[in-house]
XYZ file of C-alpha atoms in Angstrom:
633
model
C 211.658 203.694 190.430
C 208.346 201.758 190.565
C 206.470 205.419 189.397
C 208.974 205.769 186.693
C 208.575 202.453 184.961
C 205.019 202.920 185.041
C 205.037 205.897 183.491
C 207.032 205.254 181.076
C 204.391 202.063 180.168
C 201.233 204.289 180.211
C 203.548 206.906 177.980
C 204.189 203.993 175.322
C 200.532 203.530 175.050
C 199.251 206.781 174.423
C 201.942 207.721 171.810
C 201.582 204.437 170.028
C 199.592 204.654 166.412
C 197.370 202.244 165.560
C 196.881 202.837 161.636
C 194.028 200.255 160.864
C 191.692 201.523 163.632
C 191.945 204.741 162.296
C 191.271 203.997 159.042
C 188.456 201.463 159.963
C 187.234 205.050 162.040
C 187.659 207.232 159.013
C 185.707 204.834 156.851
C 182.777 204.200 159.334
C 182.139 208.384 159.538
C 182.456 208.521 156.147
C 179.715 206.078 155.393
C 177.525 208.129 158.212
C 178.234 211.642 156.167
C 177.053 209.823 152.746
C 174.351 208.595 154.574
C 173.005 211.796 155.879
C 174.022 212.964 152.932
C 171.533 210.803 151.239
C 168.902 210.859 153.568
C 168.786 214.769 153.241
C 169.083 214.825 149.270
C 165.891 212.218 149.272
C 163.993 214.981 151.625
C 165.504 217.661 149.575
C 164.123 216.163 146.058
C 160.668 215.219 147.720
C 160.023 218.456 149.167
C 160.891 220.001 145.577
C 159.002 217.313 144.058
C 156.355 218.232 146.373
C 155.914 221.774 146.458
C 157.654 222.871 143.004
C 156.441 219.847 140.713
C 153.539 219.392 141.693
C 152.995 222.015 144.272
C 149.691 223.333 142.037
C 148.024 219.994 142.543
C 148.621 219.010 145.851
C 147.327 222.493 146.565
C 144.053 221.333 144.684
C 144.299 218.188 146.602
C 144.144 220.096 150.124
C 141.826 222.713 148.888
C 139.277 219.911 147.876
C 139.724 218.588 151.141
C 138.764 221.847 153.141
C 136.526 223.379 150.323
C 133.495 221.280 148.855
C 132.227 222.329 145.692
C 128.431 221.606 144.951
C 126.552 222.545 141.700
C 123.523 224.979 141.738
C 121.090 223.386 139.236
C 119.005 226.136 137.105
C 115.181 226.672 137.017
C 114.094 225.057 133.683
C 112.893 227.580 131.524
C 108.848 228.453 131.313
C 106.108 227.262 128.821
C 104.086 229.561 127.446
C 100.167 229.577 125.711
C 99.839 231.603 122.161
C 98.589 234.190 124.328
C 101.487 234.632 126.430
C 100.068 232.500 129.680
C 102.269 230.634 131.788
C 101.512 226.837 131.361
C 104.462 225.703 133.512
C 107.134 227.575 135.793
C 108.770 226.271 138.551
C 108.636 226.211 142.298
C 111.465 225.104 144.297
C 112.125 221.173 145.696
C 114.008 220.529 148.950
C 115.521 217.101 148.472
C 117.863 214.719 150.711
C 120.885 214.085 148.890
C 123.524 211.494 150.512
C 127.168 212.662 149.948
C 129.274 209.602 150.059
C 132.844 210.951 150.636
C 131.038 212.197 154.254
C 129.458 209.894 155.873
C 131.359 208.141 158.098
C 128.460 204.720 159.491
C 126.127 204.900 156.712
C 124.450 201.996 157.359
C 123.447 203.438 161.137
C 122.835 206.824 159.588
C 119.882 205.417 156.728
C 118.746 203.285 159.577
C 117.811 206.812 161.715
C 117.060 208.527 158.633
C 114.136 206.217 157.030
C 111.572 206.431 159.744
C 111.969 210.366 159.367
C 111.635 210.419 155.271
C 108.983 207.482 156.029
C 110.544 205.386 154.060
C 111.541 201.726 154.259
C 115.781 201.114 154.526
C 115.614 199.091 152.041
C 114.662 201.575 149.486
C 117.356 203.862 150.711
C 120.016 201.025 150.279
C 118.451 200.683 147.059
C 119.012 203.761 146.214
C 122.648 204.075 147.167
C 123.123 200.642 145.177
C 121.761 202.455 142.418
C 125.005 204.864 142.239
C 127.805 202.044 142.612
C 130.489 202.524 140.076
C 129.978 206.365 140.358
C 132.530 209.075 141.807
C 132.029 209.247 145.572
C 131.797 212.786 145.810
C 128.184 212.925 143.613
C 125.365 213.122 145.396
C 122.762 210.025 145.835
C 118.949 211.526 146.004
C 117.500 209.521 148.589
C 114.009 211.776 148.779
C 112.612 214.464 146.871
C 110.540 217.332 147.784
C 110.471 216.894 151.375
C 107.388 218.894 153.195
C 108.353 221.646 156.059
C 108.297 219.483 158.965
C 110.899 217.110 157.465
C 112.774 219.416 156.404
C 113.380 221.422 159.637
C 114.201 218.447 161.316
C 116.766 217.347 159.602
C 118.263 221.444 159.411
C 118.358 221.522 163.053
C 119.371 218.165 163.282
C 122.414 217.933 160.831
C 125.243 217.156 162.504
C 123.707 213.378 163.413
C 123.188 212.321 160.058
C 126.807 212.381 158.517
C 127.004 212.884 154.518
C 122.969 213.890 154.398
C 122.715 217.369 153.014
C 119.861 219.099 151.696
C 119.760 220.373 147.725
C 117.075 223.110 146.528
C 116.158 221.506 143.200
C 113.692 223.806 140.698
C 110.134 221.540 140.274
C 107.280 222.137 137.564
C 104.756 223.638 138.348
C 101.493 223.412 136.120
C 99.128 226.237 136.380
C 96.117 224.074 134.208
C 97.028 220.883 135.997
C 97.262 218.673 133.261
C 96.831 220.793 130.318
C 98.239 219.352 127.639
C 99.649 216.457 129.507
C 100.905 214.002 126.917
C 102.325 217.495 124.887
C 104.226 218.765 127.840
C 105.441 215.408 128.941
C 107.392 215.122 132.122
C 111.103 214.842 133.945
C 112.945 211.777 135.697
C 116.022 211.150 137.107
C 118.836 210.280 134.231
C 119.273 206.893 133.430
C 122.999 205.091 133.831
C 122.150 204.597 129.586
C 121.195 208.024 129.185
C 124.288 209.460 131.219
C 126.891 207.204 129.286
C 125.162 208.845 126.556
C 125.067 212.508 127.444
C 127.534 215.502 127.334
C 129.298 214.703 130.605
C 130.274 218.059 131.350
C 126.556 219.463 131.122
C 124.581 216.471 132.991
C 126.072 214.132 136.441
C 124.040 211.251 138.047
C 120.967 212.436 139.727
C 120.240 215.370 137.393
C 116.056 215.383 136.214
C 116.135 215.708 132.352
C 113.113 215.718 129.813
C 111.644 212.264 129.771
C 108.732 212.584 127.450
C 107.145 215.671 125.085
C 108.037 218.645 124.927
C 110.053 218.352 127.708
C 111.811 215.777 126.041
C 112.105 217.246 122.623
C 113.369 220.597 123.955
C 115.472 219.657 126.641
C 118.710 221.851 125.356
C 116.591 224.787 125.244
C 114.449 224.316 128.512
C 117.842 223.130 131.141
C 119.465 226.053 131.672
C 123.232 226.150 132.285
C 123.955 225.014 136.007
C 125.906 227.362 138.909
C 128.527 226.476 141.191
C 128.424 227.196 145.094
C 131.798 227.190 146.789
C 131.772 226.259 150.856
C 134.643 225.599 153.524
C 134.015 222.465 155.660
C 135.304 220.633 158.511
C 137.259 217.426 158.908
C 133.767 215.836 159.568
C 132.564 217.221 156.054
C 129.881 220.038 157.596
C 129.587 223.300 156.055
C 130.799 226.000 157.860
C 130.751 228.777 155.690
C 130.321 229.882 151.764
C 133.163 231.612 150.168
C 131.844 232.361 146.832
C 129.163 231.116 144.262
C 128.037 231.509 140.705
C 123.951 231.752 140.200
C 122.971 229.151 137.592
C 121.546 230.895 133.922
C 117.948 229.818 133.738
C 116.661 227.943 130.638
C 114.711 229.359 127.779
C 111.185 230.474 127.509
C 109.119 228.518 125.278
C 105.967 229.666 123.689
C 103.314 227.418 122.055
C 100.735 227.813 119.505
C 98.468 226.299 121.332
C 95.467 228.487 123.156
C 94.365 227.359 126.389
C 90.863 228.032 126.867
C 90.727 226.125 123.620
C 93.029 222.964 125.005
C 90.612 223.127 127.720
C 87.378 223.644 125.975
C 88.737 220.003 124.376
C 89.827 218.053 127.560
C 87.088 219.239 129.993
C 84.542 217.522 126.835
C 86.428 214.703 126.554
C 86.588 214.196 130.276
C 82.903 214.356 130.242
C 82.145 210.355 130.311
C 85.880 209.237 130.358
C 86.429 209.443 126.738
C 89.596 207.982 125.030
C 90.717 209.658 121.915
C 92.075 213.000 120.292
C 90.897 216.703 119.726
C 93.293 218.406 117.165
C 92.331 222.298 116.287
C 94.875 224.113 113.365
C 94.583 227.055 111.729
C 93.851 226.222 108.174
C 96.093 228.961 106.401
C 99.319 228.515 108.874
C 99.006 224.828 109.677
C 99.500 226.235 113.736
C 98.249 223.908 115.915
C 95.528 225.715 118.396
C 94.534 222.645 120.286
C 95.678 219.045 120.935
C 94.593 216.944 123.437
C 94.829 213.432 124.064
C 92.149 211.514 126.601
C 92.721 209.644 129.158
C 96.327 211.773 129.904
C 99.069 211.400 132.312
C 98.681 213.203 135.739
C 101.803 215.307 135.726
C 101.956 216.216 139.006
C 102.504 212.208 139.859
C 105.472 212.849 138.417
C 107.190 215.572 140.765
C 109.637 214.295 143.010
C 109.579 210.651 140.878
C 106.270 208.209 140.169
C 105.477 206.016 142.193
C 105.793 201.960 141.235
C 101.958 201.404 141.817
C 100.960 204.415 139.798
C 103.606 203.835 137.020
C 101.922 199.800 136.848
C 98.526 201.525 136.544
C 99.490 203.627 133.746
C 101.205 200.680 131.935
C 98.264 198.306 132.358
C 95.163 200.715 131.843
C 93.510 199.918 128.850
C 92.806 202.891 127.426
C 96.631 204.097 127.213
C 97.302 207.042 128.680
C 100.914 206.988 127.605
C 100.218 206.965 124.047
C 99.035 210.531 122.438
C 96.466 209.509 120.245
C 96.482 212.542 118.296
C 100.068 211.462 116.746
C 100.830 207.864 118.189
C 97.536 205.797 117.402
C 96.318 205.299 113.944
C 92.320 204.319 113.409
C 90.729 203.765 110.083
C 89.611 206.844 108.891
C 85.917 205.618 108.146
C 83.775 208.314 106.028
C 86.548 211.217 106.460
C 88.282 209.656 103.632
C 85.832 209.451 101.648
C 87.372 213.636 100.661
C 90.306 211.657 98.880
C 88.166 209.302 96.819
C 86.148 212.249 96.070
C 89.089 214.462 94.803
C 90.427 211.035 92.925
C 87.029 211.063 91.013
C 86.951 214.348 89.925
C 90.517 214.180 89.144
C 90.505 211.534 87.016
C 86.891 212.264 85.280
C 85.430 208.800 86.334
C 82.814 211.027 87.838
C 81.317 214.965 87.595
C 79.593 216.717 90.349
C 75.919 215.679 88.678
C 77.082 211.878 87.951
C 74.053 209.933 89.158
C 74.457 206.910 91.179
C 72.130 204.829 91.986
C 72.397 203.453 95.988
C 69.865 201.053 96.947
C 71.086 200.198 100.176
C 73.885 198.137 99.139
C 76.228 197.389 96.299
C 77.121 193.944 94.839
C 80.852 193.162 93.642
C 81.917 189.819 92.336
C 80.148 187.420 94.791
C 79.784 189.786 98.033
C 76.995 192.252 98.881
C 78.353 195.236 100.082
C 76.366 197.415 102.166
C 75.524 200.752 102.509
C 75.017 202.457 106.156
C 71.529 203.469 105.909
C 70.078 200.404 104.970
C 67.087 201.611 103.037
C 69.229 202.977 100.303
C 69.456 206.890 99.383
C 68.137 206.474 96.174
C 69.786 208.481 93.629
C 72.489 210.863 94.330
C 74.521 213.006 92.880
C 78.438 214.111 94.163
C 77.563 216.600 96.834
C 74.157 214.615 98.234
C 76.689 211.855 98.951
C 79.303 213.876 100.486
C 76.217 215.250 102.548
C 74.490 211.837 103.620
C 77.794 209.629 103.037
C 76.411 207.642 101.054
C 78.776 203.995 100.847
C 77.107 203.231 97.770
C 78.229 206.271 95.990
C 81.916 206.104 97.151
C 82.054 202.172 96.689
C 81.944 203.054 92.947
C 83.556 205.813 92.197
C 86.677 203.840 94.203
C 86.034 200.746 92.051
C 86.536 203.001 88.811
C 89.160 205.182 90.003
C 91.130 202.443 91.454
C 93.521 201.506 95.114
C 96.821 203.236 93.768
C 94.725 206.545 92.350
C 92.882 206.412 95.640
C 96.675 206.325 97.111
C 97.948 208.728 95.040
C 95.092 211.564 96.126
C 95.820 210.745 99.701
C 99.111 211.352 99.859
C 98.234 214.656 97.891
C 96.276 215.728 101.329
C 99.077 214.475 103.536
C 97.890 211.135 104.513
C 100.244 207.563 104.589
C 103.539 209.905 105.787
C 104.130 211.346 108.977
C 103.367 215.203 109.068
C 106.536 216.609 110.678
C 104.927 218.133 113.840
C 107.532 218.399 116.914
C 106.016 215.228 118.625
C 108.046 212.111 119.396
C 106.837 208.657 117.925
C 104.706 210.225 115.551
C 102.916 207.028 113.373
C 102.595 207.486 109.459
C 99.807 205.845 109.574
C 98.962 203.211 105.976
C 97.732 204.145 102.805
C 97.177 200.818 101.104
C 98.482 200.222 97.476
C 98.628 196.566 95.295
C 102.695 196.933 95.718
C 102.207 197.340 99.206
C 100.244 194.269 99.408
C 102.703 192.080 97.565
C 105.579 193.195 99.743
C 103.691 192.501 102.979
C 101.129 189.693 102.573
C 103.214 188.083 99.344
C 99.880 188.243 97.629
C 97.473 190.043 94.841
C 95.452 192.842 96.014
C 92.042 192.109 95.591
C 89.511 194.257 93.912
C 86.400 193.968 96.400
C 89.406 195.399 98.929
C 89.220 198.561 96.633
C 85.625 199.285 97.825
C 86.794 199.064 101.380
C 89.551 201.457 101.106
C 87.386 203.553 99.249
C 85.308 204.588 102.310
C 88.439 204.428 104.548
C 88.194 200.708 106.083
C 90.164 197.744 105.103
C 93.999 198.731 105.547
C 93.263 202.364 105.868
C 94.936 203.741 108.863
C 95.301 207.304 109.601
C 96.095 209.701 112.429
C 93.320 212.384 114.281
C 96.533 214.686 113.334
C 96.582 213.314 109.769
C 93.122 214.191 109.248
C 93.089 217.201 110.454
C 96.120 218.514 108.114
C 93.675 217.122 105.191
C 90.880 218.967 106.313
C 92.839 221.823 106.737
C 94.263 221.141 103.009
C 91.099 220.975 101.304
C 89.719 224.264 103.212
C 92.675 226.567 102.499
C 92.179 224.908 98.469
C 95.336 223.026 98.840
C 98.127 224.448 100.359
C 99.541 221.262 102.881
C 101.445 223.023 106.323
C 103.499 221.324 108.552
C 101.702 221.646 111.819
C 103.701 224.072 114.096
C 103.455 223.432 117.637
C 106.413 225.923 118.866
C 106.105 229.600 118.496
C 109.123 231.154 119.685
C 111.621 230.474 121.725
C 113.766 233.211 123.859
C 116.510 233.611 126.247
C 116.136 235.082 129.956
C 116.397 238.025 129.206
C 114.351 238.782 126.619
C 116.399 238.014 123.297
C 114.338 236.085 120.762
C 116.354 233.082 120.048
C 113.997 231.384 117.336
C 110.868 232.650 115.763
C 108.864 230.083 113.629
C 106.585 230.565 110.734
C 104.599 228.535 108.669
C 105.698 226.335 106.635
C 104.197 225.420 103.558
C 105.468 221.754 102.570
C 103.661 221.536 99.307
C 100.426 222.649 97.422
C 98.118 220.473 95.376
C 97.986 222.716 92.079
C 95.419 222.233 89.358
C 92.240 220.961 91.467
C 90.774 224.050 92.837
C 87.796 223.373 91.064
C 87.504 220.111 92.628
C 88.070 221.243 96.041
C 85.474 223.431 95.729
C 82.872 221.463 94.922
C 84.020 218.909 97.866
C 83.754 221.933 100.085
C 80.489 222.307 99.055
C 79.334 219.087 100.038
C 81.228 219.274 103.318
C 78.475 222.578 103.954
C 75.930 220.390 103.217
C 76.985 217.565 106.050
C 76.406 220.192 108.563
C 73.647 222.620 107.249
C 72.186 220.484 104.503
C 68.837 218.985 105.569
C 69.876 215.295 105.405
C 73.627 216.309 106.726
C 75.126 213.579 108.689
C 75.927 216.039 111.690
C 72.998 218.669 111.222
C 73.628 219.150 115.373
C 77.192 220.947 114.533
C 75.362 223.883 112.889
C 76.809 227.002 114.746
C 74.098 230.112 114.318
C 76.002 232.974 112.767
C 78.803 230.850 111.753
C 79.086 228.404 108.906
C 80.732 225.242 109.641
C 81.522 222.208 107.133
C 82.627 218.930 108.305
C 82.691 215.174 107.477
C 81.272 212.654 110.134
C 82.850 209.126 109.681
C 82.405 205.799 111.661
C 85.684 203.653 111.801
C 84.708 199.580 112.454
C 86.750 197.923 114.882
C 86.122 194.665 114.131
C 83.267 192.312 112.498
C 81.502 190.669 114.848
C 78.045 189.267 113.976
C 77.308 188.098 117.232
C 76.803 191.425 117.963
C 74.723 192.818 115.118
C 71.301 192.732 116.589
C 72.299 194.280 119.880
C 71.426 197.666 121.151
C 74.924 199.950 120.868
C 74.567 199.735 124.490
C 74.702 196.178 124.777
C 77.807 196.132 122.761
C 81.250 195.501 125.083
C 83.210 198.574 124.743
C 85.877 197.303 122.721
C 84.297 196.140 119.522
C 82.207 199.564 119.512
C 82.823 201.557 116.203
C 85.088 204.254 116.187
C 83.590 207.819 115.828
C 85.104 210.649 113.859
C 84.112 214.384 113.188
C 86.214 216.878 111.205
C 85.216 220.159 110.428
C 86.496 223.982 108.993
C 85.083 226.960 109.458
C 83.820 229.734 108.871
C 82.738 227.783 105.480
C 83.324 231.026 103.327
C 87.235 231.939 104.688
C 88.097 229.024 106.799
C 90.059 230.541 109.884
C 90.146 226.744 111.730
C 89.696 223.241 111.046
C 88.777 220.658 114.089
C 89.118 217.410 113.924
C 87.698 214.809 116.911
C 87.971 211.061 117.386
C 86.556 209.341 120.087
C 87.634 205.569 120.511
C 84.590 203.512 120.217
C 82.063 206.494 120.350
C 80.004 204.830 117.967
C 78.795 207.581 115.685
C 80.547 210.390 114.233
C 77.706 212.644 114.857
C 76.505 212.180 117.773
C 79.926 211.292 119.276
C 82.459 213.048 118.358
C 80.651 216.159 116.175
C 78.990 217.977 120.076
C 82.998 218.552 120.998
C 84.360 219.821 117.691
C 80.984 222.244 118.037
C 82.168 223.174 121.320
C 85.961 224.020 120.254
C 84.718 226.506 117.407
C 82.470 228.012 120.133
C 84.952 228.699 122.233
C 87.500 230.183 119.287
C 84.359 232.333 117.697
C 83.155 233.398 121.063
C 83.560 236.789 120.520
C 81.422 236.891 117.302
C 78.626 234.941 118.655
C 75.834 236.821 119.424
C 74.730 234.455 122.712
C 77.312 232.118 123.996
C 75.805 228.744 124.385
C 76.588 226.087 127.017
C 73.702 223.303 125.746
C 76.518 221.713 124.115
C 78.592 220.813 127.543
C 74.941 220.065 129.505
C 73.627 217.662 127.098
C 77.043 215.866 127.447
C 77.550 216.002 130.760
């Protein structure tokens, strides 16, 4: 009975249905299936997102991870002599580069690393500084052209220095040492202004470009195109091996017009006493320039692998300025040289003939001033060639008075002077030819006659360029044809293809006064082989040279007057000038020398024109002389 009744309890509970707990049951598995639901449509959608979407990228992302990608940089391209010799080529640098994205302590890993590059940790923080704002994954340079030893170290030793790799970077090498220094110019590491600048795609922080010359100047031509090196690495960043690479195309051959036993002949004569000043040899019926040199030059070697600070300061502070190429960049008063302009303007203008006497008896008075002549016992008498031929002041004092400043203006800018000539040279100076306008505009006052006289013989605001002078000496040898000097020959790709050829170019021609010309050439014989010539010691035997000597005044000081040259502090020593043509009869070459307070145009700057024409006629002379280079030495 007892069983029964229980069973029948237990019976009532199982059968009875309790609606709201189902439905409270029903709604709570429902929520977990949307749920899930949910949960696996968000994984569904990022996986899509993740390898459909953008599948390609994230595939990029990975790959950049595993595979580093560095660029190859390519071997500028060479410079060449007229003749075909290699002037500069390249060798290669093995430089410490600091990758960034790698290096996992960096301040312990420059701590080990200085002592070993010999270098102070500052300078390597410095360095690293240096790049702050830049991508992480560009390299730093921290050391340039390591030696062996270094670099073996750190090869068998790269897995303790995190982020340090070593990059083979192409370096100059110059065959002449510094042959044609202040030409060639050198390379440096771009500049954060010069990289904002630049084509991003070509150049990347850290990259050497042109800095200065040619180097500058042709930089498109000379860089090359860079290659790309391809190379799987660990999770620590160290190469383990290269999967593929693309060489780099090397840059473009220059040649020159330049001749290097004639750029030598001109520096190793300059060198001789630690002269300052400018050589400039050009062939008279191309305008080509054979020669220019510019003394004291840089030392291009300091340059590889980056200057240092204390030689940079001693370059910026000697003064005799070796940065500046005086043949384009420093103007000097032209001294006697001119006086071929105020000859042409007199003959021009018929204020005087060739046989128009003038009297010079050692001086020559104007309103209330005595103006003297150089030799002060006068030259008595003299016709147009006899003063071309002695120089007389006296002569060309006059014949400026009568023919006027803007004439005398007028017939220099005929011969090229007063306006830059065009060569491929950066900061090129137009030097001044004075006029009365000019005056007004930058004194705001008269032009005064008695300055007339000055100009005349190339003083007073006369200021001209070795380069200036020797495209008007060219000018009035060739009879008056004015070339733009041409310092770049050709220029051609790697293999061979001629990309540019340049010829002369004739930028005008002084028409009408070949009768003039001549009869200044004929005087400019006389300087040299004349028996009162002003630089009778330039005479070559078998050749015939003409040339003008000229002495340009630095400044009046009478303190000085009575002194021995000697005596005289460097600095307020005259400048000396020598420009010359030859041969006289079918000028082939025209030299022109100045040599920063040499003194005298004849004895200081005439000997190394001399030696230049030696050197280019050396084949036709009969016994090659060296008396020139001992008496100088």
């Amino acid at each position: 009975m007892i069983f029964k009744e229980l069973f029948s309890k237990e019976a009532d509970e199982i059968t009875e249905r309790d609606t709201a707990s189902l439905d409270n049951l029903r709604r709570r598995v429902s929520g977990a299936i949307v749920v899930v639901l949910i949960f696996f449509s968000l994984i569904v959608v990022r996986l899509w997102s993740l390898q459909i979407n953008h599948g390609e990228e994230y595939k990029n992302r990975a790959d950049s991870n595993r595979v580093r990608i560095r660029q190859v940089v390519a071997p500028r391209g060479h410079i060449l002599d007229r003749k075909g010799r290699e002037i500069v080529t390249n060798r290669p640098s093995f430089d410490v580069v600091l990758m960034r994205e790698d290096s996992h302590d960096l301040d312990d890993v420059l701590k080990r690393l200085a002592p070993i590059l010999n270098d102070e940790v500052s300078t390597l923080w410095s360095r690293v500084r240096e790049a702050e704002g830049t991508p992480r994954y560009l390299p730093i340079r921290l050391k340039e052209d390591i030696d062996w030893k270094t670099l073996a170290y750190l090869e068998n030793h790269n897995k303790e220095f995190s982020g340090i790799r070593i990059e083979v970077q192409p370096v100059r090498v110059f065959h002449y040492q510094d042959l044609a220094a202040n030409v060639i110019g050198y390379l440096g590491a771009i500049s954060k202004t010069e990289l904002e600048n630049a084509d991003q795609t070509v150049y990347r922080g850290g990259d050497l470009i042109g800095k200065m010359g040619l180097e500058k100047l042709r930089e498109a031509d000379l860089r090359g195109e860079k290659g790309n090196s391809y190379s799987e690495v660990d999770a620590r960043g160290f190469e383990r091996k290269l999967l593929k690479s693309y060489e780099p195309l090397p840059g473009r051959e220059i040649r020159l017009t330049i001749d290097v036993d004639l750029q030598q002949a001109a520096e190793n004569l300059m060198e001789i006493g630690e002269k300052a000043g400018a050589v400039v040899a050009m062939e008279v019926k191309t305008g080509r320039i054979l020669a220019i040199a510019s003394t004291p030059h840089i030392r291009l070697n300091d340059f590889v692998g980056g200057i240092s600070h204390e030689k940079w300061q001693d370059l910026l502070t000697n003064e005799k300025h070796p940065l500046i190429n005086k043949a384009v960049q420093a103007t000097y008063p032209p001294g006697s040289t001119y006086k071929m302009v105020t000859a042409l303007a007199g003959l021009a203008t018929g204020v005087v003939t060739p046989d128009t006497p003038i009297y010079c008896p050692g001086h020559y008075f104007f309103g209330n001033r005595r103006y003297g002549c150089w030799k002060r016992g006068g030259h008595g008498t003299v016709n147009l060639k006899r003063a071309i031929e002695e120089s007389c002041d006296v002569y060309f004092y006059q014949v400026g008075q009568r023919v006027g400043v803007d004439t005398l203006a007028e017939y220099a800018g005929k011969l090229g002077l007063g306006r830059k000539t065009g060569i491929e040279l950066e900061h090129e100076k137009s030097g001044l030819t004075p006029t009365k306008k000019w005056k007004i505009s930058r004194y705001q006052t008269k032009w005064q006659e008695g300055e007339t006289l000055s100009t005349a013989i190339g003083q007073g605001f006369n200021l001209t360029s070795p380069l200036q002078i020797c495209q008007m000496t060219a000018t009035v040898a060739n009879g008056g044809k004015l070339f733009r000097p041409q310092l770049v020959e050709q220029v051609t790709e790697p293999d061979g293809k001629v990309v540019q050829t340049f010829q002369p170019e004739l930028l005008e021609e002084v028409k009408g006064l070949d009768t003039y010309l001549a009869i200044i050439r004929d005087g400019l014989i006389g300087v040299v082989n004349g028996p009162h010539g002003t630089a009778r010691g330039a005479k070559i035997d078998g050749i015939t040279v003409a040339g003008k000597t000229g002495t340009a005044q630095v400044v009046k000081v009478a303190a000085y007057r009575h002194l021995k040259e000697a005596d005289i502090p460097y600095k307020f020593r005259d400048h000396a000038w020598f420009t010359s043509f030859a041969p006289a009869e079918d000028p082939e070459i025209a030299v022109t020398v100045l040599v920063e307070h040499g003194l005298h145009g004849g004895s200081g700057a005439a000997p190394i024109a001399t030696a230049v024409m030696k050197e280019f006629f050396r084949d036709r002379l009969s016994v090659p002389d060296e008396g020139i280079v001992k008496e100088m030495r």
